[in-house]
Coordinates of C-alpha atoms in Angstrom, one line a residue:
M21 CA 0.3 14.3 -3.5
T22 CA 3.9 13.1 -3.0
A23 CA 5.3 9.7 -2.4
D24 CA 6.1 10.8 1.2
Q25 CA 2.5 12.0 1.8
I26 CA 1.0 8.7 0.6
Q27 CA 3.5 6.7 2.6
T28 CA 2.7 8.7 5.7
M29 CA -1.0 8.2 5.2
I30 CA -0.6 4.4 4.8
A31 CA 1.7 4.1 7.8
A32 CA -0.7 6.1 9.9
G33 CA -3.6 3.7 9.2
L34 CA -1.8 0.4 8.9
P35 CA 1.1 -1.0 11.0
C36 CA 3.8 -1.8 8.5
Q37 CA 7.0 -3.7 8.8
H38 CA 8.1 -2.3 5.5
L39 CA 6.6 0.3 3.3
Q40 CA 7.8 1.9 0.1
V41 CA 5.9 4.2 -2.3
D42 CA 7.2 5.4 -5.6
G43 CA 5.6 7.1 -8.6
D44 CA 5.4 10.0 -11.0
G45 CA 2.9 12.2 -9.2
R46 CA -0.2 10.5 -10.7
H47 CA 0.6 6.8 -10.9
W48 CA 2.0 5.2 -7.8
Q49 CA 3.5 1.8 -6.8
A50 CA 3.6 0.6 -3.2
V51 CA 5.2 -2.3 -1.5
V52 CA 3.4 -2.9 1.8
V53 CA 4.4 -5.5 4.4
S54 CA 2.1 -5.9 7.4
E55 CA 1.0 -8.5 9.9
Q56 CA -2.5 -7.2 9.3
F57 CA -2.5 -9.1 6.0
E58 CA -2.2 -12.5 7.7
G59 CA -5.0 -14.8 6.4
L60 CA -6.4 -12.2 4.0
R61 CA -6.9 -12.6 0.3
L62 CA -5.3 -10.1 -2.1
I63 CA -8.5 -8.0 -2.6
A64 CA -8.9 -7.6 1.2
R65 CA -5.3 -6.6 1.6
H66 CA -5.7 -3.9 -1.1
Q67 CA -8.9 -2.7 0.5
K68 CA -7.1 -2.2 3.8
V69 CA -4.5 -0.1 2.1
Y70 CA -7.1 1.9 0.1
A71 CA -8.9 2.5 3.4
T72 CA -5.9 4.4 4.8
L73 CA -6.1 6.8 1.9
G74 CA -9.7 7.8 2.6
N75 CA -11.3 9.9 0.0
K76 CA -7.9 10.6 -1.8
M77 CA -8.6 7.8 -4.2
H78 CA -12.2 9.0 -4.9
N79 CA -11.4 12.6 -5.5
D80 CA -8.5 11.8 -7.8
E81 CA -5.7 13.1 -5.5
V82 CA -4.3 9.6 -5.9
H83 CA -5.2 8.7 -9.4
A84 CA -3.7 5.1 -9.5
L85 CA -2.1 3.0 -6.9
S86 CA -0.5 -0.4 -7.8
M87 CA 0.3 -2.5 -4.8
K88 CA 2.4 -5.5 -3.8
T89 CA 1.2 -6.7 -0.4
F90 CA 3.0 -9.2 1.8
T91 CA 2.8 -10.7 5.2
P92 CA 6.2 -10.5 7.0
A93 CA 6.8 -14.2 6.3
E94 CA 6.0 -13.7 2.6
W95 CA 8.3 -10.7 2.5
V96 CA 11.2 -12.8 3.9
K97 CA 10.6 -15.4 1.2
A98 CA 10.4 -12.8 -1.5
Q99 CA 13.8 -11.4 -0.5
A100 CA 15.5 -14.7 -0.7

């Protein structure tokens, strides 16, 4: 998997205002900003992102994904 492939999969399954994926081919980091995160706890946000990857996490195509998830309002504050 490449960063672009992971980013495309996440974007296809979750409307994002900002999405960035980086990594070394095995360990990935993602910054995901979505209105879909409004009112959700961190674990539920991560589950939404994992759901976009389908079985890629289970069959080890994506070995590890570290995430920072934000609502649009949280993202604006984080950028200040």
